[in-house]
Amino acid sequence: MKKIFNFLITIFIFILISLLCISFCAKEIIVNTISNEIVKKEISSKVADYTKEYYDEIDYDTLEKLETGIGNNENIEKITEKYFDNIIESITKDSEVKLPDTKKEILDLINQNEYILEENGIEITNEEKEKIANELTSDEKLNKIYENVVTEIKSDISSKEKTAIDLYNKITTNTFRGIVISIIIILVLLIALIKKSFYKWTYNLSISFALSGVLITFLIPFIIDIILRDLVVETLGVPLDININFLTNLGYICFALFGVLIIIYFVGNKITRYNDKKYD
């Protein structure tokens, strides 16, 4: 009976660990995908276009370097995340989307890549930077991208997709993560009490991590790729590459924890046997 109970707890912990990993990486995957495939191209090309307008003498190579530098900047994801959070809130609450102020991030993008222009003898003034940032934000060029996304999603979204978005909203909260972590700790303590051992619980936990590693590294990325690819094509009308690196990295971490816990288990066994022989 104890073995069956321990087995069920081990499976339950495996499910909770997998849920926790999905919770931590879901937003990262979606924001990274939208950022890389839509926002990065839009912002970098627009900044390059406006720079070309102000500086006719700028050459193609410099423009290409500027576009690449802006496209690879981490502020792109910050901008995407700001909009993405508001879009999710708009869909789940069925309210107007609140468009955030992203002028500061746009200015940071320009400032951090200013050296590319300077290296090619082009000085850009603060007034010119402000003008470029204003044309991207005040003129609502970025806002229109996101408004179109929300309009498309709201007009075509099915009840099943709405449920999926509501579920996403719930599982990515810190409250949900805190509850899952607390339950995992309680279940591990329960196994330790049942086994009456300071280390044998590591075996069960290692199995849970190993199963989670397999699921997260190999199966879930395949499922996410299919689901997100279909959803993106449906809402945006274009196929996008889904970046699942963060998810697979979590899978590798699960495998690493499996290895550590197994080592602890075997070391604990050896110490226990040694002590038993010593006191016999």
Coordinates of C-alpha atoms in Angstrom, one line a residue:
M1 CA 0.0 0.0 0.0
K2 CA 2.8 2.4 0.9
K3 CA 4.5 1.7 -2.5
I4 CA 1.4 2.6 -4.4
F5 CA 0.9 5.7 -2.3
N6 CA 4.5 6.8 -2.9
F7 CA 4.2 6.1 -6.6
L8 CA 1.0 8.3 -6.8
I9 CA 2.7 11.1 -5.0
T10 CA 5.8 10.8 -7.3
I11 CA 3.5 11.1 -10.3
F12 CA 1.7 14.1 -8.8
I13 CA 5.0 15.9 -8.0
F14 CA 6.0 15.2 -11.7
I15 CA 2.8 16.9 -12.9
L16 CA 3.3 19.8 -10.6
I17 CA 7.0 20.3 -11.6
S18 CA 6.0 20.3 -15.3
L19 CA 3.2 22.8 -14.6
L20 CA 5.7 25.0 -12.8
C21 CA 8.2 24.9 -15.7
I22 CA 5.4 25.8 -18.1
S23 CA 4.3 28.6 -15.8
F24 CA 7.8 30.2 -15.8
C25 CA 8.4 29.9 -19.5
A26 CA 5.0 30.4 -21.2
K27 CA 5.3 34.2 -21.2
E28 CA 9.0 34.1 -22.2
I29 CA 8.1 31.9 -25.3
I30 CA 5.2 34.1 -26.5
V31 CA 6.9 37.5 -25.8
N32 CA 10.1 36.3 -27.4
T33 CA 8.3 35.0 -30.5
I34 CA 6.3 38.2 -31.0
S35 CA 9.3 40.3 -30.2
N36 CA 11.7 38.5 -32.7
E37 CA 9.2 38.0 -35.5
I38 CA 7.1 41.2 -35.5
V39 CA 8.2 44.0 -33.2
K40 CA 12.0 43.7 -33.8
K41 CA 11.5 44.0 -37.6
E42 CA 9.0 46.8 -37.3
I43 CA 11.0 49.0 -34.9
S44 CA 14.5 48.4 -36.4
S45 CA 13.3 49.1 -40.0
K46 CA 11.4 52.2 -38.9
V47 CA 14.3 53.7 -37.0
A48 CA 16.6 53.0 -40.0
D49 CA 14.0 54.6 -42.4
Y50 CA 13.8 57.8 -40.3
T51 CA 17.6 58.0 -39.9
K52 CA 17.9 57.7 -43.7
E53 CA 15.4 60.6 -44.1
Y54 CA 17.5 62.9 -41.8
Y55 CA 20.9 61.8 -43.2
D56 CA 20.9 61.4 -46.9
E57 CA 24.6 60.7 -47.0
I58 CA 24.4 57.6 -44.8
D59 CA 25.5 54.4 -46.6
Y60 CA 23.7 51.1 -46.8
D61 CA 26.2 49.2 -44.6
T62 CA 25.8 51.7 -41.8
L63 CA 22.0 51.5 -42.0
E64 CA 22.2 47.7 -41.9
K65 CA 24.5 47.8 -38.8
L66 CA 22.0 50.2 -37.1
E67 CA 19.1 48.0 -38.0
T68 CA 20.8 44.9 -36.7
G69 CA 22.0 46.6 -33.5
I70 CA 18.5 47.8 -32.7
G71 CA 17.0 44.5 -33.6
N72 CA 19.3 42.6 -31.2
N73 CA 18.7 45.0 -28.3
E74 CA 17.0 43.7 -25.1
N75 CA 14.7 46.7 -25.0
I76 CA 12.7 45.3 -27.9
E77 CA 11.5 42.5 -25.5
K78 CA 10.7 45.1 -22.8
I79 CA 8.5 47.0 -25.3
T80 CA 6.8 43.8 -26.4
E81 CA 6.2 42.7 -22.8
K82 CA 4.5 46.0 -21.9
Y83 CA 2.1 45.6 -24.8
F84 CA 1.6 41.9 -24.3
D85 CA 0.5 42.2 -20.7
N86 CA -2.1 44.8 -21.6
I87 CA -3.3 42.7 -24.5
I88 CA -3.9 39.7 -22.3
E89 CA -5.7 41.8 -19.7
S90 CA -7.9 43.3 -22.5
I91 CA -8.9 39.8 -23.8
T92 CA -9.5 38.2 -20.3
K93 CA -11.5 41.2 -19.0
D94 CA -13.1 42.0 -22.4
S95 CA -12.0 45.6 -22.0
E96 CA -10.3 48.2 -24.2
V97 CA -6.6 47.6 -24.6
K98 CA -4.5 50.1 -22.7
L99 CA -1.6 51.1 -24.9
P100 CA 1.5 51.7 -22.8
D101 CA 4.1 54.5 -23.1
T102 CA 7.2 53.1 -24.7
K103 CA 9.0 56.3 -25.7
K104 CA 11.7 55.7 -23.0
E105 CA 12.5 52.3 -24.4
I106 CA 12.7 53.7 -28.0
L107 CA 15.0 56.4 -26.8
D108 CA 17.2 53.8 -25.0
L109 CA 17.3 51.8 -28.3
I110 CA 18.6 54.9 -30.2
N111 CA 21.0 56.0 -27.5
Q112 CA 22.6 52.5 -27.2
N113 CA 23.1 52.3 -30.9
E114 CA 24.2 55.9 -31.5
Y115 CA 27.9 54.7 -31.6
I116 CA 27.2 53.0 -35.0
L117 CA 26.4 56.4 -36.5
E118 CA 29.2 58.2 -34.7
E119 CA 31.7 55.6 -36.0
N120 CA 30.7 56.7 -39.5
G121 CA 30.9 60.4 -38.9
I122 CA 27.2 61.1 -38.2
E123 CA 26.2 63.1 -35.1
I124 CA 22.6 62.7 -34.0
T125 CA 21.3 65.4 -31.6
N126 CA 18.9 64.9 -28.7
E127 CA 16.2 66.8 -30.7
E128 CA 16.6 64.4 -33.6
K129 CA 16.4 61.4 -31.2
E130 CA 13.2 62.8 -29.7
K131 CA 11.7 63.3 -33.2
I132 CA 12.4 59.7 -34.2
A133 CA 11.0 58.3 -30.9
N134 CA 7.9 60.5 -31.3
E135 CA 7.3 59.3 -34.8
L136 CA 7.3 55.7 -33.6
T137 CA 5.2 56.3 -30.5
S138 CA 3.1 59.5 -30.7
D139 CA 2.2 58.8 -34.3
E140 CA 1.0 55.4 -33.1
K141 CA 2.9 53.3 -35.6
L142 CA 3.6 50.7 -32.9
N143 CA 0.2 51.0 -31.3
K144 CA -1.5 50.2 -34.6
I145 CA 0.4 46.9 -34.8
Y146 CA -1.0 45.8 -31.4
E147 CA -4.4 47.2 -31.9
N148 CA -4.7 45.1 -35.1
V149 CA -3.5 42.0 -33.2
V150 CA -6.2 42.6 -30.4
T151 CA -8.9 43.3 -33.0
E152 CA -8.1 40.2 -34.9
I153 CA -7.9 38.0 -31.8
K154 CA -11.2 39.3 -30.4
S155 CA -13.1 39.0 -33.6
D156 CA -12.0 35.4 -34.4
I157 CA -11.4 34.0 -30.9
S158 CA -13.3 30.8 -30.1
S159 CA -14.5 29.8 -26.6
K160 CA -11.8 27.2 -26.5
E161 CA -9.1 29.7 -27.3
K162 CA -10.5 32.2 -24.7
T163 CA -10.4 29.4 -22.1
A164 CA -6.7 28.8 -23.1
I165 CA -5.9 32.5 -22.6
D166 CA -7.7 32.6 -19.2
L167 CA -5.8 29.5 -18.2
Y168 CA -2.5 31.1 -19.3
N169 CA -3.4 34.2 -17.2
K170 CA -3.9 32.1 -14.1
I171 CA -0.9 29.7 -14.3
T172 CA 1.6 32.6 -14.9
T173 CA 0.8 34.4 -11.7
N174 CA 3.1 34.4 -8.7
T175 CA 0.2 33.1 -6.5
F176 CA -0.2 30.0 -8.7
R177 CA 3.6 29.4 -8.6
G178 CA 3.7 29.8 -4.8
I179 CA 0.9 27.3 -4.3
V180 CA 2.5 24.7 -6.6
I181 CA 5.9 25.1 -4.9
S182 CA 4.2 24.8 -1.4
I183 CA 2.3 21.6 -2.5
I184 CA 5.6 20.1 -3.8
I185 CA 7.4 20.7 -0.5
I186 CA 4.5 19.3 1.5
L187 CA 4.4 16.1 -0.7
V188 CA 8.2 15.7 -0.4
L189 CA 7.9 16.0 3.4
L190 CA 5.1 13.4 3.3
I191 CA 7.2 10.9 1.4
A192 CA 10.1 11.5 3.9
L193 CA 7.7 10.8 6.8
I194 CA 6.4 7.7 5.2
K195 CA 9.9 6.4 4.4
K196 CA 11.2 7.5 7.8
S197 CA 14.4 8.5 6.2
F198 CA 16.4 11.7 5.8
Y199 CA 17.5 10.9 2.2
K200 CA 15.2 8.2 0.6
W201 CA 12.7 10.8 -0.5
T202 CA 15.4 12.0 -3.0
Y203 CA 14.8 8.9 -5.1
N204 CA 11.1 9.7 -5.6
L205 CA 11.9 13.4 -6.3
S206 CA 14.6 12.4 -8.8
I207 CA 12.1 10.2 -10.7
S208 CA 9.7 13.2 -10.8
F209 CA 12.4 15.5 -12.2
A210 CA 13.5 12.8 -14.7
L211 CA 9.9 12.4 -16.0
S212 CA 9.5 16.2 -16.1
G213 CA 12.8 16.5 -18.0
V214 CA 11.6 14.1 -20.7
L215 CA 8.2 15.8 -21.0
I216 CA 9.5 19.4 -21.1
T217 CA 12.5 18.7 -23.3
F218 CA 10.9 16.5 -25.9
L219 CA 7.1 16.4 -25.8
I220 CA 5.8 19.8 -24.7
P221 CA 7.9 21.8 -27.2
F222 CA 6.4 19.8 -30.0
I223 CA 2.9 20.4 -28.7
I224 CA 3.5 24.2 -28.1
D225 CA 5.0 24.6 -31.5
I226 CA 1.9 23.1 -33.2
I227 CA -0.6 25.0 -31.0
L228 CA 1.1 28.4 -31.1
R229 CA 1.9 28.2 -34.8
D230 CA -1.7 27.5 -35.6
L231 CA -2.9 30.3 -33.3
V232 CA -0.4 32.8 -34.7
V233 CA -1.3 32.0 -38.3
E234 CA -5.0 32.4 -37.4
T235 CA -4.6 35.7 -35.6
L236 CA -1.8 37.4 -37.5
G237 CA -2.1 35.7 -40.9
V238 CA 1.6 34.8 -41.0
P239 CA 3.6 31.8 -39.9
L240 CA 6.2 32.6 -37.2
D241 CA 9.1 30.6 -35.7
I242 CA 8.4 29.7 -32.1
N243 CA 11.4 30.1 -29.8
I244 CA 11.3 27.2 -27.3
N245 CA 14.9 27.4 -26.1
F246 CA 13.9 28.6 -22.6
L247 CA 11.5 25.7 -22.2
T248 CA 14.1 23.1 -23.3
N249 CA 16.7 24.7 -21.0
L250 CA 14.3 24.1 -18.1
G251 CA 14.1 20.5 -19.2
Y252 CA 17.9 20.2 -19.0
I253 CA 17.8 21.7 -15.5
C254 CA 15.3 19.0 -14.5
F255 CA 17.7 16.3 -15.8
A256 CA 20.5 17.9 -13.9
L257 CA 18.5 17.9 -10.7
F258 CA 17.6 14.3 -11.4
G259 CA 21.3 13.5 -11.5
V260 CA 22.1 15.4 -8.2
L261 CA 19.2 13.8 -6.3
I262 CA 20.2 10.3 -7.5
I263 CA 23.8 10.9 -6.3
I264 CA 22.4 12.0 -2.9
Y265 CA 20.3 8.9 -2.8
F266 CA 23.2 6.5 -3.5
V267 CA 25.6 8.4 -1.1
G268 CA 22.9 8.2 1.6
N269 CA 22.5 4.5 1.0
K270 CA 26.3 4.0 1.4
I271 CA 26.5 6.1 4.6
T272 CA 23.5 4.2 6.1
R273 CA 25.1 0.7 5.2
Y274 CA 28.5 1.8 6.6
N275 CA 26.9 3.0 9.9
D276 CA 24.8 -0.2 10.1
K277 CA 28.0 -2.4 9.8
K278 CA 29.9 -0.1 12.2
Y279 CA 27.3 -0.6 15.0
D280 CA 26.7 -4.3 14.3

